[in-house]
Amino acid sequence: QVVALGVDEDTARQGQRDVDRAREAYARVFFNARQDDLRLYHVILDSTVLSVEACVEIIVRAAQDRFGTVGP
C-alpha cells in the first residue's frame, strides 16, 4: 500500500518500527502491559482476509459465549 503512495521500502519499514515502539510504550505506560503478552488476547482476526461481516459475527459470537448471552 505504501509503495502505491511512493514510499520506498526502507522508509516504510522504519515507519512501522517507529509505530510499533510507540504502541509498545503506550501499553507499558498506561496499562503496565506488553503487547506481546498472549494472555491479553482472546481472539485475533486477520481482517485483511476476512470480511467485515465475518469479523463482526466472530466477535459477537465470542462475546456471547464469554458473557453467556443468547443472540438472534
GROMACS .gro file of C-alpha atoms in nm:
model
   72
    1GLN     CA    1   0.000   0.000   0.000
    2VAL     CA    2   0.271   0.246   0.087
    3VAL     CA    3   0.451   0.165  -0.237
    4ALA     CA    4   0.147   0.299  -0.422
    5LEU     CA    5   0.194   0.621  -0.224
    6GLY     CA    6   0.554   0.648  -0.340
    7VAL     CA    7   0.717   0.546  -0.011
    8ASP     CA    8   1.028   0.333  -0.051
    9GLU     CA    9   1.057   0.004   0.141
   10ASP     CA   10   1.328   0.121   0.384
   11THR     CA   11   1.126   0.427   0.483
   12ALA     CA   12   0.811   0.217   0.523
   13ARG     CA   13   0.992  -0.036   0.743
   14GLN     CA   14   1.139   0.240   0.961
   15GLY     CA   15   0.797   0.399   0.995
   16GLN     CA   16   0.648   0.067   1.104
   17ARG     CA   17   0.923   0.019   1.363
   18ASP     CA   18   0.853   0.368   1.497
   19VAL     CA   19   0.480   0.295   1.523
   20ASP     CA   20   0.547  -0.042   1.690
   21ARG     CA   21   0.772   0.124   1.951
   22ALA     CA   22   0.512   0.393   2.020
   23ARG     CA   23   0.237   0.134   2.067
   24GLU     CA   24   0.455  -0.074   2.297
   25ALA     CA   25   0.537   0.234   2.505
   26TYR     CA   26   0.168   0.328   2.526
   27ALA     CA   27   0.072  -0.018   2.653
   28ARG     CA   28   0.357  -0.017   2.904
   29VAL     CA   29   0.294   0.335   3.039
   30PHE     CA   30  -0.085   0.332   3.059
   31PHE     CA   31  -0.157  -0.036   3.127
   32ASN     CA   32   0.169  -0.178   3.263
   33ALA     CA   33   0.142  -0.442   2.992
   34ARG     CA   34   0.340  -0.576   2.699
   35GLN     CA   35   0.175  -0.610   2.361
   36ASP     CA   36   0.337  -0.950   2.310
   37ASP     CA   37   0.170  -1.094   2.623
   38LEU     CA   38  -0.063  -1.354   2.473
   39ARG     CA   39  -0.278  -1.356   2.787
   40LEU     CA   40  -0.419  -1.022   2.670
   41TYR     CA   41  -0.568  -1.166   2.351
   42HIS     CA   42  -0.868  -1.396   2.342
   43VAL     CA   43  -0.942  -1.362   1.971
   44ILE     CA   44  -0.712  -1.243   1.694
   45LEU     CA   45  -0.861  -1.184   1.348
   46ASP     CA   46  -0.687  -1.104   1.023
   47SER     CA   47  -0.928  -0.853   0.877
   48THR     CA   48  -0.726  -0.841   0.556
   49VAL     CA   49  -0.854  -1.188   0.464
   50LEU     CA   50  -1.193  -1.188   0.639
   51SER     CA   51  -1.487  -0.970   0.550
   52VAL     CA   52  -1.613  -0.709   0.796
   53GLU     CA   53  -1.930  -0.915   0.832
   54ALA     CA   54  -1.732  -1.230   0.920
   55CYS     CA   55  -1.523  -1.038   1.176
   56VAL     CA   56  -1.836  -0.893   1.338
   57GLU     CA   57  -2.001  -1.236   1.350
   58ILE     CA   58  -1.696  -1.395   1.512
   59ILE     CA   59  -1.662  -1.115   1.769
   60VAL     CA   60  -2.032  -1.119   1.858
   61ARG     CA   61  -2.032  -1.498   1.895
   62ALA     CA   62  -1.720  -1.487   2.114
   63ALA     CA   63  -1.874  -1.218   2.336
   64GLN     CA   64  -2.198  -1.413   2.366
   65ASP     CA   65  -2.004  -1.724   2.464
   66ARG     CA   66  -1.788  -1.535   2.713
   67PHE     CA   67  -2.071  -1.346   2.880
   68GLY     CA   68  -2.342  -1.609   2.847
   69THR     CA   69  -2.583  -1.412   2.633
   70VAL     CA   70  -2.801  -1.554   2.361
   71GLY     CA   71  -2.806  -1.396   2.018
   72PRO     CA   72  -3.069  -1.394   1.745
   0.00000   0.00000   0.00000
